[in-house]
Tab-separated table of C-alpha atoms in Angstrom:
chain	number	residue	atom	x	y	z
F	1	UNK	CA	1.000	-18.192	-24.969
F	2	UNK	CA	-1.345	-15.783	-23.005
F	3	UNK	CA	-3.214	-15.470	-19.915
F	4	UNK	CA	-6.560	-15.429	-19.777
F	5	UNK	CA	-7.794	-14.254	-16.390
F	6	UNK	CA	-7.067	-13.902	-12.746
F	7	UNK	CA	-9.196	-14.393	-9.523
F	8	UNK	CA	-7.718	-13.268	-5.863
F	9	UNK	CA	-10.279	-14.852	-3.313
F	10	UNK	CA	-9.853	-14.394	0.395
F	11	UNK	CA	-9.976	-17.004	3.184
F	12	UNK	CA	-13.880	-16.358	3.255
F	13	UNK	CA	-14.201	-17.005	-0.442
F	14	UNK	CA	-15.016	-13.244	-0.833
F	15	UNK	CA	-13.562	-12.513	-4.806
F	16	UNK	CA	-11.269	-9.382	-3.713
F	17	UNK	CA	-10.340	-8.963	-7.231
F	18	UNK	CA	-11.172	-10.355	-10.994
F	19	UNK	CA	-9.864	-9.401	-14.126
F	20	UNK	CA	-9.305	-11.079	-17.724
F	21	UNK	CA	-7.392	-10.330	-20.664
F	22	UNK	CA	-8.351	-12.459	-23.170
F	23	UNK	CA	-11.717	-14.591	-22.362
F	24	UNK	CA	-13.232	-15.732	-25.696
F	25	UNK	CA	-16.352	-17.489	-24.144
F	26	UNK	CA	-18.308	-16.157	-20.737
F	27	UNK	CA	-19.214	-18.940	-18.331
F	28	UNK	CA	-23.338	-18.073	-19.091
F	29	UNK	CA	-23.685	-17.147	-15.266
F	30	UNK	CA	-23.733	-13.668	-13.397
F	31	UNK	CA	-20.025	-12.832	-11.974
F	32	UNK	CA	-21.419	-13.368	-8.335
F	33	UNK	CA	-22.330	-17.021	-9.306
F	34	UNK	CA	-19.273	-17.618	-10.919
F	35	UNK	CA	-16.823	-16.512	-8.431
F	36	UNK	CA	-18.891	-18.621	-5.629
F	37	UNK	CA	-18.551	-21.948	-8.522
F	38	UNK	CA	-14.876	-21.385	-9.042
F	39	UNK	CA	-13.777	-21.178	-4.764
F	40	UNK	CA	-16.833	-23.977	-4.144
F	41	UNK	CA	-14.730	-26.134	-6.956
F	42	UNK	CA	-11.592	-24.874	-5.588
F	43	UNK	CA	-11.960	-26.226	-1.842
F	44	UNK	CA	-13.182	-29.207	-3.148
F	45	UNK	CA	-10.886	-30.051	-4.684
F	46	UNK	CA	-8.080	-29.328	-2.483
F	47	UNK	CA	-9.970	-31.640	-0.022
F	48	UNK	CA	-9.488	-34.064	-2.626
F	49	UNK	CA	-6.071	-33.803	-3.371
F	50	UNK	CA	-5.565	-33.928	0.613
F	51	UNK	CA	-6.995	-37.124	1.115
F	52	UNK	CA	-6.729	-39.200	-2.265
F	53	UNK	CA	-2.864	-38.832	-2.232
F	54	UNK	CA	-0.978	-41.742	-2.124
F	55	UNK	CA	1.920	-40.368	-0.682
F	56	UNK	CA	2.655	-37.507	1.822
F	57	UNK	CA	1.894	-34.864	0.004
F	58	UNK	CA	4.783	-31.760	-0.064
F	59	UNK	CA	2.374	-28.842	-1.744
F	60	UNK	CA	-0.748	-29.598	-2.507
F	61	UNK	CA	-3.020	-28.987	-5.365
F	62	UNK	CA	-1.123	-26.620	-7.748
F	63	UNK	CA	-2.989	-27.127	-11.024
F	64	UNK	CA	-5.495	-28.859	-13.926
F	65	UNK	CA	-5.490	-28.295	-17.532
F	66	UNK	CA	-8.088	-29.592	-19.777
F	67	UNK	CA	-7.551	-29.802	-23.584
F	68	UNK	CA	-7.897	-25.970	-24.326
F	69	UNK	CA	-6.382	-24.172	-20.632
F	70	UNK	CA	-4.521	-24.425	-17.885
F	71	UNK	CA	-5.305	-23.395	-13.965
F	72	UNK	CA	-2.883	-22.536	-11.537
F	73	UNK	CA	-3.682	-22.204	-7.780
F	74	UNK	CA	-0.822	-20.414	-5.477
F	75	UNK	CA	-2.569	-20.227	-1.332
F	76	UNK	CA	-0.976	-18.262	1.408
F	77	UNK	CA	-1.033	-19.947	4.812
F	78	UNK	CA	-3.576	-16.758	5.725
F	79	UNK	CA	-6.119	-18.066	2.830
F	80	UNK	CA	-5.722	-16.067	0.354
F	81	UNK	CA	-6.137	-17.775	-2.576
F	82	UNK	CA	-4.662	-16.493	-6.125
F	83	UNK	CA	-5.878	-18.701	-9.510
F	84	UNK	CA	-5.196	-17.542	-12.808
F	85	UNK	CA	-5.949	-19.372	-16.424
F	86	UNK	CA	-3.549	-19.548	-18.773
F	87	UNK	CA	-2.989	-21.129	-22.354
F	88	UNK	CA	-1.437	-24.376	-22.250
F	89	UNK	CA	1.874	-23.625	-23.648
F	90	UNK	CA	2.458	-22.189	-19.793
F	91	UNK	CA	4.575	-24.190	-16.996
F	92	UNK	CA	4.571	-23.713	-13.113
F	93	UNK	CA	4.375	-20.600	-12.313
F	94	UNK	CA	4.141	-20.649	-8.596
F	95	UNK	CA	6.788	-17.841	-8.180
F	96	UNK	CA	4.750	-15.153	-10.401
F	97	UNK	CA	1.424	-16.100	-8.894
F	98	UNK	CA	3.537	-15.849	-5.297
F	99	UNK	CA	5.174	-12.450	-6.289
F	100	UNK	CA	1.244	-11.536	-6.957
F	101	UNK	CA	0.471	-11.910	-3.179
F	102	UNK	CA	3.823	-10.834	-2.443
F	103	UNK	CA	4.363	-7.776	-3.645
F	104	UNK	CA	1.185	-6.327	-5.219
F	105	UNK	CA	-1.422	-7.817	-2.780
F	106	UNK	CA	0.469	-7.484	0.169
F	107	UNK	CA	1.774	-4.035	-0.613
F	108	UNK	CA	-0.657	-2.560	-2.108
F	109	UNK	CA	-3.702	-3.352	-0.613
F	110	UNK	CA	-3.038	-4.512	3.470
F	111	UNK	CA	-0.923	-1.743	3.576
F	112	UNK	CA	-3.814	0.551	2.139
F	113	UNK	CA	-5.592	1.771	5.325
F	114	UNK	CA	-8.512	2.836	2.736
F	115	UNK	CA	-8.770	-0.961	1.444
F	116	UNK	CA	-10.768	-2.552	3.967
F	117	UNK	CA	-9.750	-6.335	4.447
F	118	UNK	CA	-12.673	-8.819	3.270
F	119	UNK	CA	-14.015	-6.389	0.136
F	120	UNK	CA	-13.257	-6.002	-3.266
F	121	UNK	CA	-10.081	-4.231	-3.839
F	122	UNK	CA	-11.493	-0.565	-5.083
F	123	UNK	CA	-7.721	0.579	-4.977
F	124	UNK	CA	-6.714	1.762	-8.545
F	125	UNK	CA	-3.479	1.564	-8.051
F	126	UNK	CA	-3.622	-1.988	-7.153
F	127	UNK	CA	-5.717	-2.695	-10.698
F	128	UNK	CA	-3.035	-0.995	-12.640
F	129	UNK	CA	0.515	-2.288	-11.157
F	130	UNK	CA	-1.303	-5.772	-11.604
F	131	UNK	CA	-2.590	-5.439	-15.149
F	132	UNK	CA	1.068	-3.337	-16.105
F	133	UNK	CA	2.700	-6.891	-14.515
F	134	UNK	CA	0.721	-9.675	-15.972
F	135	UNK	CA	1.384	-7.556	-19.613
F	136	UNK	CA	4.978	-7.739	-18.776
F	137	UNK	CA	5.060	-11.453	-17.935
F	138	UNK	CA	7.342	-13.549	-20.720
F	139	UNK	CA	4.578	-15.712	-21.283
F	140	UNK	CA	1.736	-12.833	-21.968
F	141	UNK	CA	1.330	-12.041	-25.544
F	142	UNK	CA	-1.135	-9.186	-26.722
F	143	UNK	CA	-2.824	-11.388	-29.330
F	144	UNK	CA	-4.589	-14.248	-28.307
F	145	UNK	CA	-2.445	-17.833	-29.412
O	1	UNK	CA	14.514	1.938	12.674
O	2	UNK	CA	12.936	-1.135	12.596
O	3	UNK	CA	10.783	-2.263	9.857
O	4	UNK	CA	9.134	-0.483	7.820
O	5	UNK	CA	5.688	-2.075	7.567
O	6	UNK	CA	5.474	-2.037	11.186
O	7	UNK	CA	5.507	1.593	11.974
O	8	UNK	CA	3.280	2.468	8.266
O	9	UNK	CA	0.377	-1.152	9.549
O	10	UNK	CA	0.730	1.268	13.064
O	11	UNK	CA	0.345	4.033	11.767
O	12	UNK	CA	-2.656	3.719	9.607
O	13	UNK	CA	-4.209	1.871	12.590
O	14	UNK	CA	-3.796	5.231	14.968
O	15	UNK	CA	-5.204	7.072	11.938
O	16	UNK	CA	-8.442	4.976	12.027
O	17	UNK	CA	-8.870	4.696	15.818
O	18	UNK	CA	-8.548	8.223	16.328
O	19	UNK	CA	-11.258	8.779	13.711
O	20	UNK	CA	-13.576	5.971	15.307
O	21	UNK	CA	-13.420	7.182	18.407
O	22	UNK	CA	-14.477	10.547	17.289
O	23	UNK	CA	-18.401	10.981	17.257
O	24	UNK	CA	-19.961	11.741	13.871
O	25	UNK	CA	-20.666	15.512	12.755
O	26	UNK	CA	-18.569	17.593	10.697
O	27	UNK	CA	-16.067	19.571	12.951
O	28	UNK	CA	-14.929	16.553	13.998
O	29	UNK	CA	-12.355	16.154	11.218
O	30	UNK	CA	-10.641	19.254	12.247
O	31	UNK	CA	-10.465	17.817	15.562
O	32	UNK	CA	-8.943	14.446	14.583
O	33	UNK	CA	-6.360	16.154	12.714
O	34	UNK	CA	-5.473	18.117	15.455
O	35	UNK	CA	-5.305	14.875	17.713
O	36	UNK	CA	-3.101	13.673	15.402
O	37	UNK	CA	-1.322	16.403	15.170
O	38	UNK	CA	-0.483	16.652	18.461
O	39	UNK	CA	0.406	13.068	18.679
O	40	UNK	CA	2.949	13.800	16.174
O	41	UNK	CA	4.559	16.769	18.081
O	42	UNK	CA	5.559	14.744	21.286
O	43	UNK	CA	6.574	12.306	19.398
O	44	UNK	CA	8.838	14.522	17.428
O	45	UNK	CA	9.780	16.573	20.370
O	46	UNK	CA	11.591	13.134	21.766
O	47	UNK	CA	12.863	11.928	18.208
O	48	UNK	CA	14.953	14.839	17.683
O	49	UNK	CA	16.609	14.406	21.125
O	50	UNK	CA	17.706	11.291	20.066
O	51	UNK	CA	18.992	12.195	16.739
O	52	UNK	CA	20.741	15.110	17.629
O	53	UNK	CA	22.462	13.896	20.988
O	54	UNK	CA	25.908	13.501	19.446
O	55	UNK	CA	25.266	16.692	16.725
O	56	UNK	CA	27.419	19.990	16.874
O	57	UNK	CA	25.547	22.817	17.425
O	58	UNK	CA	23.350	24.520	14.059
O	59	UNK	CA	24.603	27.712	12.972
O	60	UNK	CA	21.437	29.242	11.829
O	61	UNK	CA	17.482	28.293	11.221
O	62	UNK	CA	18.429	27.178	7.441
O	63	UNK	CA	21.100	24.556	8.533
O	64	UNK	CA	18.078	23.426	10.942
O	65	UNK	CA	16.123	23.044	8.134
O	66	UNK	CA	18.279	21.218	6.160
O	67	UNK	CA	19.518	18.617	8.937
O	68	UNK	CA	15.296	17.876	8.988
O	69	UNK	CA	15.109	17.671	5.599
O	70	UNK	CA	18.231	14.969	5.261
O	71	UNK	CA	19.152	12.931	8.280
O	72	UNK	CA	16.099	13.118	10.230
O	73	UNK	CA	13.872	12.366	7.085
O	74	UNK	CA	16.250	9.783	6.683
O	75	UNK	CA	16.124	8.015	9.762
O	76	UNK	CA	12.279	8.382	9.804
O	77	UNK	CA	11.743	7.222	6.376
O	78	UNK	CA	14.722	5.769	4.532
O	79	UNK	CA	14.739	8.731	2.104
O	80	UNK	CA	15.545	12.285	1.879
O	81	UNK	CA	13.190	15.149	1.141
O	82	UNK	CA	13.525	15.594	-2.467
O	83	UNK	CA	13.283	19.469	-2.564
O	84	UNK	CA	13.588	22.484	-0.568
O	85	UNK	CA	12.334	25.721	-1.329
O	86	UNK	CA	12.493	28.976	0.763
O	87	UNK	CA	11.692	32.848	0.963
O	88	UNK	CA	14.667	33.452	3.264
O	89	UNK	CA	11.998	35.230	5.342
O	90	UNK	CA	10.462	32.246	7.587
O	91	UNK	CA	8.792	29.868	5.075
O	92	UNK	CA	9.783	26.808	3.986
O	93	UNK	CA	8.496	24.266	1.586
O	94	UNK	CA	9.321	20.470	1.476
O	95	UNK	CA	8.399	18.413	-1.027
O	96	UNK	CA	9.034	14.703	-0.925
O	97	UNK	CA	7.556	13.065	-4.072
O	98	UNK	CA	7.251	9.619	-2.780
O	99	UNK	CA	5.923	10.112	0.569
O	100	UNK	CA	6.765	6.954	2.301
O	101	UNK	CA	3.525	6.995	3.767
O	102	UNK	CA	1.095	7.683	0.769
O	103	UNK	CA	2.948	5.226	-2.119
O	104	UNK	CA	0.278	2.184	-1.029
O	105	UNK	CA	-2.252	4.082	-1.092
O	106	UNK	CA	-2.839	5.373	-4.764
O	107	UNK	CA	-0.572	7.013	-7.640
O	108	UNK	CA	-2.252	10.073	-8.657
O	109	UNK	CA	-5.938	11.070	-7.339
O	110	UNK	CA	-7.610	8.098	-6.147
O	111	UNK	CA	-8.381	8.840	-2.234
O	112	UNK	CA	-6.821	12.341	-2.686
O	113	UNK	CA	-9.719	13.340	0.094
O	114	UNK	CA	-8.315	11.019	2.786
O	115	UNK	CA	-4.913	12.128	2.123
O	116	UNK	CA	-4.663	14.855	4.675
O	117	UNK	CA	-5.612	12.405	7.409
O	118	UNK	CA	-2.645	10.527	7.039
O	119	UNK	CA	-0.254	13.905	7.046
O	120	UNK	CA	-1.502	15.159	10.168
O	121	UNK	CA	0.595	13.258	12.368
O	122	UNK	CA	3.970	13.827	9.886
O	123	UNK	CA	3.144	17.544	10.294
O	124	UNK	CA	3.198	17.182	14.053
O	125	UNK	CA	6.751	15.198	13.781
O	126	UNK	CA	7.790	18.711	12.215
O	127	UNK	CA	6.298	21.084	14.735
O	128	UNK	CA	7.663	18.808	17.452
O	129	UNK	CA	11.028	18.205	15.944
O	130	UNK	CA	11.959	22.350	15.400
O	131	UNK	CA	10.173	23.359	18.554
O	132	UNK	CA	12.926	20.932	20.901
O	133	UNK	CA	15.739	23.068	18.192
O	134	UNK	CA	14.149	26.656	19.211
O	135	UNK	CA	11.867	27.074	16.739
O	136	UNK	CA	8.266	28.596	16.664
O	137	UNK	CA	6.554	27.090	13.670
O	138	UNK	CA	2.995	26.295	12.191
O	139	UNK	CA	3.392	23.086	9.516
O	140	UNK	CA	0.657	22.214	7.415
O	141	UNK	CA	0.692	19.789	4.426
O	142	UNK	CA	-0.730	19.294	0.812
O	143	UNK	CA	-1.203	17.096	-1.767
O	144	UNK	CA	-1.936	17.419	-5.452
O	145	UNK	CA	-1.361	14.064	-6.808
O	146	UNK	CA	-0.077	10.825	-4.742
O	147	UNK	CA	2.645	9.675	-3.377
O	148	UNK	CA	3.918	13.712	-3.909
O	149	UNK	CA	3.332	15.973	-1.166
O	150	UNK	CA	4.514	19.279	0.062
O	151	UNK	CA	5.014	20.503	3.429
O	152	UNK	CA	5.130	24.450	4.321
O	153	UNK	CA	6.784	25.715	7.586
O	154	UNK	CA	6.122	28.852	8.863
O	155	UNK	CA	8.525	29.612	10.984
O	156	UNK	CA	6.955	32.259	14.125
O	157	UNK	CA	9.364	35.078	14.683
O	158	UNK	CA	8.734	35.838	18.570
């Protein structure tokens, strides 16, 4: 059980942070590329969920998983949007990816007057508490399963 | 007090509009600082009148000092100063080492440059605060490593 990365995007689809833990294969495309694939697939598909429900629909598109991973997606009524990968053996985990924007985000970097809003967080502070937090999450384990 | 985040989002907004405002050139840090400064000394010239409207009278300048450094710390930031140091002959050192004000910003010496910016107007809450109790003083602030930092008081014997 481990997770395998993290993407914070912001309302504009600016990537305000990325970081990975264990990421055995590279998607084959610069980091600028991939961050604009992964919030181009992500409001897609949100669209999608929107309008293809057959019933009212309560919260909206909170994950996929594909044979090998699983992707959550937690977004704040202000945009921000927080996705991380995980192993499969993971279930919901809206409240971690919620204390996330909660508590680290939210503290940490709107409260930062030297964090301007719309750039990549350069805070180290914010890198740290984040990393220190994933690694202390029940489902993290050092080796990858 | 009302919440937290509102005066600390306020704050760090005065902090940047007094800097934007400023042209560009060099001496214009000093002169932000002081603007800030000064901010902070009426606003801590009217502060302690509040605090202290239903207080007994001090007995000398270190029981001053020490109602600053616990209830009016307090009320300002939830916390008391965490140590105070003095030479019995008009200086005074406070060190908080979680400066309510700083913990967001970085834990150890990430930003350490901008960290006097954002002191300035606590130093003025000082200055203003003693001068309403009778006291003469020059407060300026320093940091080594965030969220610790030390304020010194000189108190001015007239």
């Amino acid at each position: 059980m481990t997770v395998h990365n993290l993407y914070l995007f912001d309302r504009n689809g600016v990537c305000l942070h990325y970081s990975e833990w264990h990421r055995k294969k590279q998607a084959g495309i610069p980091k600028e590329e991939e961050y604009k694939l992964m919030y181009g697939m992500l409001f897609s598909i949100r669209s999608f969920v929107s309008k293809m429900s057959p019933l009212d629909m309560k919260d909206g598109f909170l994950s996929f998983q594909t044979s090998r991973y699983k992707l959550h997606y937690y977004e704040t009524p202000t945009g921000i949007k927080v996705v991380m990968n995980t192993d499969l053996g993971v279930g919901p985990i809206r409240d971690v990816l919620h204390h996330i924007y909660s508590a680290l985000y939210v503290e940490l970097v709107v409260k930062n007057p030297l964090c301007p809003l719309g750039q990549t967080v350069q805070s180290e502070l914010f890198r740290s508490r984040l990393d220190s937090y994933i690694r202390s999450l029940p489902f993290f384990s050092a080796r990858a399963g | 007090m009302a919440d937290e985040a509102l005066f600390l989002l306020l704050h760090n907004e005065m902090v940047s509009g007094v800097y934007q405002a400023a042209e560009q050139g060099e001496g214009e840090n000093g002169r932000c600082i002081t603007k800030l400064e000064n901010m902070g000394f009426r606003v801590g010239q009217g502060l302690i009148e509040r605090f202290t409207k239903d207080t007994a009278r001090f007995k000398d300048e270190l029981d001053i000092m020490k109602f600053v450094c616990k209830d009016f710390w307090t009320t300002v930031f939830k916390k008391q100063i965490d140590n105070l140091r003095t030479n019995h002959q008009g200086i005074y050192v406070l060190q908080d080492n979680k400066f309510r004000l700083l913990t967001q910003m970085s834990a150890g010496k990430q930003y350490l440059e901008h960290a006097s910016k954002y002191l300035a107007f606590t130093c003025g809450l000082i200055r203003g605060g003693l001068s309403n109790l009778g006291i003469k003083s020059i407060v300026t602030a320093e940091v080594s490593s965030m969220p610790a930092c030390k304020f010194q008081v000189m108190i001015q014997k007239l």
